[in-house]
């Protein structure tokens, strides 16, 4: 079979297709149209503002509605406050107080439900920029612990070679997350995960079966209401040291840890206690 190089033309905005939504959403719910809308109008979040390709008043109204921005009674998108003529982009400031995610419940156990959340569109836009700016640091910090068996290892490939090796390594599972050492026909998660995309795969692995033979006892621990109990400031404490952060609060806010802390707050309506459950990026906090 001839070796054929294939390029997958997905942009940084692809995180809204994989990492900002819970896996358990109705089959009729999709972010594809949102993704295409972002690309078509080159919508970005930067420096506390939304900017988009200069267009007509209809696009302006849709953006105000979609991202929760108060609309002027008489919008004039050609004014200096909104329009950058040199770059050809409109700009609008974003509400700094955060946004309320959409909550819904799914069946969890018998007679029990789990509450999941879909971030507000403005927060999804912020996640895009956060991933693009800090993807290398995310990979670094997630690789520090030698105990983790599931963490981001690299950014998903944009290119693969369609040859015999590709078909030998082609994944046959339906997991929304990519695993290290496997190849895929299309991009799934923003990151490739090591070693297992989900914990249940560990219990089915040869490594676990080998441990069963070697050890006589197994201890399992489960943190009750884990995501609900996370204090977002502790993210910076874990990465930079609690004492250092408290002694340099202003400076710490401008670091990766400080921006991560602020993002998780804004996604959860500026709450510092607890993070939303469901989206893949929430798992990076733990």
One Martini backbone bead per residue (centre of mass of N, CA, C, O) as a GRO file, in nm:
protein
  286
    1UNK     BB    1   0.096   0.036   0.023
    2UNK     BB    2   0.076   0.355  -0.009
    3UNK     BB    3   0.205   0.653   0.108
    4UNK     BB    4  -0.030   0.879   0.270
    5UNK     BB    5  -0.066   1.213   0.320
    6UNK     BB    6  -0.270   1.367   0.583
    7UNK     BB    7  -0.467   1.661   0.635
    8UNK     BB    8  -0.614   1.819   0.919
    9UNK     BB    9  -0.842   2.101   0.902
   10UNK     BB   10  -0.794   2.219   1.208
   11UNK     BB   11  -0.841   2.440   1.451
   12UNK     BB   12  -0.829   2.579   1.760
   13UNK     BB   13  -1.153   2.565   1.776
   14UNK     BB   14  -1.185   2.245   1.822
   15UNK     BB   15  -1.246   2.247   2.135
   16UNK     BB   16  -1.567   2.284   2.092
   17UNK     BB   17  -1.589   1.968   1.994
   18UNK     BB   18  -1.435   1.824   2.271
   19UNK     BB   19  -1.375   2.010   2.566
   20UNK     BB   20  -1.665   2.178   2.647
   21UNK     BB   21  -1.828   1.913   2.642
   22UNK     BB   22  -2.009   1.677   2.733
   23UNK     BB   23  -2.056   1.350   2.648
   24UNK     BB   24  -2.358   1.367   2.779
   25UNK     BB   25  -2.535   1.440   2.511
   26UNK     BB   26  -2.753   1.494   2.300
   27UNK     BB   27  -2.767   1.402   1.965
   28UNK     BB   28  -2.893   1.700   1.890
   29UNK     BB   29  -2.632   1.812   2.012
   30UNK     BB   30  -2.417   2.083   1.886
   31UNK     BB   31  -2.102   2.269   1.781
   32UNK     BB   32  -2.070   2.307   1.472
   33UNK     BB   33  -2.206   2.584   1.419
   34UNK     BB   34  -2.031   2.741   1.614
   35UNK     BB   35  -1.763   2.675   1.481
   36UNK     BB   36  -1.833   2.797   1.199
   37UNK     BB   37  -1.894   3.083   1.304
   38UNK     BB   38  -1.610   3.146   1.411
   39UNK     BB   39  -1.462   3.111   1.138
   40UNK     BB   40  -1.623   3.297   0.946
   41UNK     BB   41  -1.575   3.561   1.163
   42UNK     BB   42  -1.319   3.552   1.337
   43UNK     BB   43  -1.361   3.474   1.640
   44UNK     BB   44  -1.229   3.637   1.940
   45UNK     BB   45  -1.040   3.625   2.246
   46UNK     BB   46  -0.899   3.942   2.380
   47UNK     BB   47  -0.835   4.134   2.642
   48UNK     BB   48  -1.155   4.134   2.723
   49UNK     BB   49  -1.232   4.082   2.413
   50UNK     BB   50  -1.428   4.086   2.125
   51UNK     BB   51  -1.346   3.972   1.794
   52UNK     BB   52  -1.438   4.056   1.447
   53UNK     BB   53  -1.528   4.056   1.141
   54UNK     BB   54  -1.626   4.284   0.946
   55UNK     BB   55  -1.977   4.376   0.941
   56UNK     BB   56  -2.290   4.367   0.999
   57UNK     BB   57  -2.556   4.421   1.218
   58UNK     BB   58  -2.643   4.124   1.243
   59UNK     BB   59  -2.382   4.009   1.360
   60UNK     BB   60  -2.377   4.191   1.603
   61UNK     BB   61  -2.644   4.086   1.731
   62UNK     BB   62  -2.561   3.788   1.756
   63UNK     BB   63  -2.314   3.832   1.939
   64UNK     BB   64  -2.464   3.965   2.173
   65UNK     BB   65  -2.655   3.724   2.223
   66UNK     BB   66  -2.447   3.484   2.247
   67UNK     BB   67  -2.240   3.656   2.467
   68UNK     BB   68  -2.389   3.864   2.659
   69UNK     BB   69  -2.411   4.160   2.522
   70UNK     BB   70  -2.487   4.469   2.544
   71UNK     BB   71  -2.700   4.652   2.334
   72UNK     BB   72  -2.717   4.906   2.144
   73UNK     BB   73  -2.982   5.083   2.026
   74UNK     BB   74  -2.753   5.228   1.816
   75UNK     BB   75  -2.564   5.070   1.624
   76UNK     BB   76  -2.205   5.150   1.544
   77UNK     BB   77  -1.953   4.966   1.385
   78UNK     BB   78  -1.773   5.238   1.288
   79UNK     BB   79  -1.665   5.311   1.541
   80UNK     BB   80  -1.380   5.349   1.732
   81UNK     BB   81  -1.477   5.157   1.970
   82UNK     BB   82  -1.527   4.900   1.748
   83UNK     BB   83  -1.325   4.989   1.508
   84UNK     BB   84  -1.054   4.843   1.317
   85UNK     BB   85  -0.939   4.951   1.020
   86UNK     BB   86  -0.663   4.809   0.980
   87UNK     BB   87  -0.784   4.508   1.057
   88UNK     BB   88  -1.104   4.465   1.022
   89UNK     BB   89  -1.226   4.487   1.327
   90UNK     BB   90  -1.436   4.415   1.576
   91UNK     BB   91  -1.522   4.541   1.917
   92UNK     BB   92  -1.594   4.400   2.254
   93UNK     BB   93  -1.670   4.401   2.566
   94UNK     BB   94  -1.665   4.192   2.852
   95UNK     BB   95  -1.807   4.039   3.102
   96UNK     BB   96  -1.631   4.010   3.417
   97UNK     BB   97  -1.851   3.821   3.595
   98UNK     BB   98  -1.946   3.613   3.425
   99UNK     BB   99  -2.122   3.299   3.366
  100UNK     BB  100  -2.398   3.090   3.319
  101UNK     BB  101  -2.443   2.777   3.311
  102UNK     BB  102  -2.578   2.481   3.176
  103UNK     BB  103  -2.799   2.269   3.345
  104UNK     BB  104  -2.807   1.903   3.377
  105UNK     BB  105  -2.948   1.571   3.392
  106UNK     BB  106  -2.833   1.237   3.463
  107UNK     BB  107  -2.797   0.917   3.480
  108UNK     BB  108  -2.615   0.720   3.726
  109UNK     BB  109  -2.794   0.569   3.931
  110UNK     BB  110  -3.007   0.426   4.115
  111UNK     BB  111  -3.200   0.696   4.180
  112UNK     BB  112  -2.978   0.878   4.027
  113UNK     BB  113  -2.808   1.195   3.969
  114UNK     BB  114  -2.619   1.396   3.736
  115UNK     BB  115  -2.464   1.713   3.715
  116UNK     BB  116  -2.428   1.901   3.431
  117UNK     BB  117  -2.226   2.125   3.208
  118UNK     BB  118  -2.261   2.413   2.993
  119UNK     BB  119  -2.093   2.648   2.874
  120UNK     BB  120  -2.075   2.946   2.792
  121UNK     BB  121  -1.983   3.083   2.496
  122UNK     BB  122  -1.770   3.279   2.618
  123UNK     BB  123  -1.613   3.049   2.767
  124UNK     BB  124  -1.543   2.885   2.516
  125UNK     BB  125  -1.369   3.110   2.396
  126UNK     BB  126  -1.161   3.114   2.632
  127UNK     BB  127  -1.060   2.822   2.600
  128UNK     BB  128  -0.930   2.852   2.328
  129UNK     BB  129  -0.712   3.063   2.420
  130UNK     BB  130  -0.592   2.898   2.651
  131UNK     BB  131  -0.493   2.657   2.488
  132UNK     BB  132  -0.320   2.816   2.283
  133UNK     BB  133  -0.130   2.951   2.504
  134UNK     BB  134  -0.100   2.672   2.724
  135UNK     BB  135  -0.042   2.379   2.611
  136UNK     BB  136   0.253   2.330   2.706
  137UNK     BB  137   0.202   2.370   3.014
  138UNK     BB  138  -0.007   2.151   3.047
  139UNK     BB  139   0.183   1.919   2.971
  140UNK     BB  140   0.392   1.965   3.189
  141UNK     BB  141   0.219   1.954   3.454
  142UNK     BB  142   0.089   1.665   3.379
  143UNK     BB  143   0.393   1.514   3.384
  144UNK     BB  144   0.509   1.515   3.678
  145UNK     BB  145   0.349   1.283   3.764
  146UNK     BB  146   0.401   0.923   3.821
  147UNK     BB  147   0.089   0.829   3.896
  148UNK     BB  148  -0.037   0.895   3.639
  149UNK     BB  149  -0.264   0.725   3.385
  150UNK     BB  150  -0.416   1.014   3.306
  151UNK     BB  151  -0.281   1.232   3.060
  152UNK     BB  152  -0.158   1.470   2.886
  153UNK     BB  153   0.096   1.440   2.618
  154UNK     BB  154  -0.037   1.570   2.350
  155UNK     BB  155  -0.117   1.704   2.065
  156UNK     BB  156  -0.311   1.648   1.829
  157UNK     BB  157  -0.297   1.556   1.522
  158UNK     BB  158  -0.288   1.686   1.178
  159UNK     BB  159  -0.116   1.427   1.087
  160UNK     BB  160  -0.127   1.134   0.870
  161UNK     BB  161  -0.043   0.802   0.762
  162UNK     BB  162  -0.181   0.611   0.497
  163UNK     BB  163  -0.104   0.295   0.604
  164UNK     BB  164  -0.036  -0.002   0.747
  165UNK     BB  165   0.026   0.122   1.027
  166UNK     BB  166  -0.237   0.272   1.062
  167UNK     BB  167  -0.422   0.011   1.064
  168UNK     BB  168  -0.283  -0.124   1.311
  169UNK     BB  169  -0.341   0.153   1.506
  170UNK     BB  170  -0.636   0.160   1.482
  171UNK     BB  171  -0.904   0.258   1.640
  172UNK     BB  172  -1.212   0.076   1.784
  173UNK     BB  173  -1.320   0.301   1.958
  174UNK     BB  174  -1.564   0.557   2.104
  175UNK     BB  175  -1.387   0.748   2.228
  176UNK     BB  176  -1.335   1.104   2.272
  177UNK     BB  177  -1.039   1.009   2.334
  178UNK     BB  178  -0.709   1.012   2.288
  179UNK     BB  179  -0.445   0.773   2.250
  180UNK     BB  180  -0.152   0.656   2.297
  181UNK     BB  181  -0.057   0.470   2.000
  182UNK     BB  182  -0.296   0.582   1.830
  183UNK     BB  183  -0.519   0.597   1.552
  184UNK     BB  184  -0.716   0.835   1.347
  185UNK     BB  185  -0.954   0.959   1.119
  186UNK     BB  186  -1.014   1.171   1.350
  187UNK     BB  187  -1.056   1.420   1.554
  188UNK     BB  188  -1.108   1.456   1.899
  189UNK     BB  189  -0.921   1.549   2.106
  190UNK     BB  190  -0.689   1.787   2.180
  191UNK     BB  191  -0.561   1.555   2.338
  192UNK     BB  192  -0.330   1.314   2.419
  193UNK     BB  193  -0.349   1.017   2.613
  194UNK     BB  194  -0.200   0.893   2.923
  195UNK     BB  195  -0.282   0.561   2.876
  196UNK     BB  196  -0.588   0.639   2.936
  197UNK     BB  197  -0.905   0.766   2.859
  198UNK     BB  198  -1.014   0.560   3.082
  199UNK     BB  199  -1.039   0.385   3.375
  200UNK     BB  200  -1.171   0.119   3.268
  201UNK     BB  201  -0.921   0.039   3.088
  202UNK     BB  202  -0.736  -0.044   3.318
  203UNK     BB  203  -0.916  -0.293   3.418
  204UNK     BB  204  -0.858  -0.428   3.111
  205UNK     BB  205  -0.563  -0.455   3.144
  206UNK     BB  206  -0.256  -0.606   3.171
  207UNK     BB  207  -0.153  -0.446   3.414
  208UNK     BB  208  -0.384  -0.521   3.607
  209UNK     BB  209  -0.359  -0.831   3.585
  210UNK     BB  210  -0.071  -0.835   3.696
  211UNK     BB  211  -0.144  -0.708   3.975
  212UNK     BB  212  -0.337  -0.934   4.066
  213UNK     BB  213  -0.106  -1.151   4.081
  214UNK     BB  214   0.098  -0.994   4.278
  215UNK     BB  215  -0.144  -0.893   4.455
  216UNK     BB  216  -0.373  -0.928   4.741
  217UNK     BB  217  -0.445  -0.614   4.746
  218UNK     BB  218  -0.714  -0.355   4.724
  219UNK     BB  219  -0.727   0.005   4.709
  220UNK     BB  220  -1.010   0.225   4.722
  221UNK     BB  221  -1.066   0.570   4.622
  222UNK     BB  222  -1.328   0.826   4.687
  223UNK     BB  223  -1.424   1.144   4.614
  224UNK     BB  224  -1.656   1.335   4.742
  225UNK     BB  225  -1.744   1.576   4.552
  226UNK     BB  226  -1.493   1.680   4.394
  227UNK     BB  227  -1.572   1.923   4.206
  228UNK     BB  228  -1.738   2.076   4.435
  229UNK     BB  229  -1.458   2.104   4.631
  230UNK     BB  230  -1.301   2.289   4.458
  231UNK     BB  231  -1.055   2.536   4.504
  232UNK     BB  232  -0.932   2.750   4.277
  233UNK     BB  233  -0.681   2.866   4.435
  234UNK     BB  234  -0.535   2.581   4.460
  235UNK     BB  235  -0.404   2.577   4.181
  236UNK     BB  236  -0.181   2.784   4.248
  237UNK     BB  237  -0.070   2.644   4.498
  238UNK     BB  238   0.024   2.380   4.353
  239UNK     BB  239   0.223   2.531   4.140
  240UNK     BB  240   0.358   2.783   4.344
  241UNK     BB  241   0.276   2.800   4.624
  242UNK     BB  242   0.103   2.930   4.877
  243UNK     BB  243   0.299   3.141   5.001
  244UNK     BB  244   0.381   3.281   4.736
  245UNK     BB  245   0.099   3.374   4.653
  246UNK     BB  246   0.030   3.543   4.915
  247UNK     BB  247   0.292   3.734   4.873
  248UNK     BB  248   0.198   3.747   4.535
  249UNK     BB  249  -0.093   3.810   4.420
  250UNK     BB  250  -0.067   3.996   4.175
  251UNK     BB  251   0.150   3.830   4.016
  252UNK     BB  252  -0.007   3.552   4.007
  253UNK     BB  253  -0.241   3.649   3.808
  254UNK     BB  254  -0.013   3.650   3.552
  255UNK     BB  255  -0.021   3.352   3.543
  256UNK     BB  256  -0.114   3.048   3.462
  257UNK     BB  257  -0.252   2.988   3.734
  258UNK     BB  258  -0.419   3.253   3.746
  259UNK     BB  259  -0.574   3.209   3.476
  260UNK     BB  260  -0.699   2.940   3.552
  261UNK     BB  261  -0.853   3.033   3.796
  262UNK     BB  262  -1.024   3.251   3.651
  263UNK     BB  263  -1.159   3.070   3.441
  264UNK     BB  264  -1.308   2.877   3.641
  265UNK     BB  265  -1.478   3.104   3.760
  266UNK     BB  266  -1.621   3.222   3.506
  267UNK     BB  267  -1.763   2.952   3.429
  268UNK     BB  268  -1.889   2.966   3.750
  269UNK     BB  269  -1.989   3.256   3.819
  270UNK     BB  270  -1.740   3.335   4.015
  271UNK     BB  271  -1.673   3.078   4.159
  272UNK     BB  272  -1.442   2.927   4.403
  273UNK     BB  273  -1.644   2.685   4.467
  274UNK     BB  274  -1.601   2.491   4.233
  275UNK     BB  275  -1.663   2.294   3.938
  276UNK     BB  276  -1.757   2.194   3.652
  277UNK     BB  277  -1.933   1.921   3.504
  278UNK     BB  278  -1.790   1.728   3.202
  279UNK     BB  279  -1.577   1.876   3.081
  280UNK     BB  280  -1.252   1.813   2.996
  281UNK     BB  281  -1.110   2.066   3.128
  282UNK     BB  282  -1.184   1.998   3.425
  283UNK     BB  283  -0.973   1.759   3.452
  284UNK     BB  284  -0.715   1.948   3.473
  285UNK     BB  285  -0.766   2.028   3.785
  286UNK     BB  286  -0.692   1.705   3.885
   0.00000   0.00000   0.00000
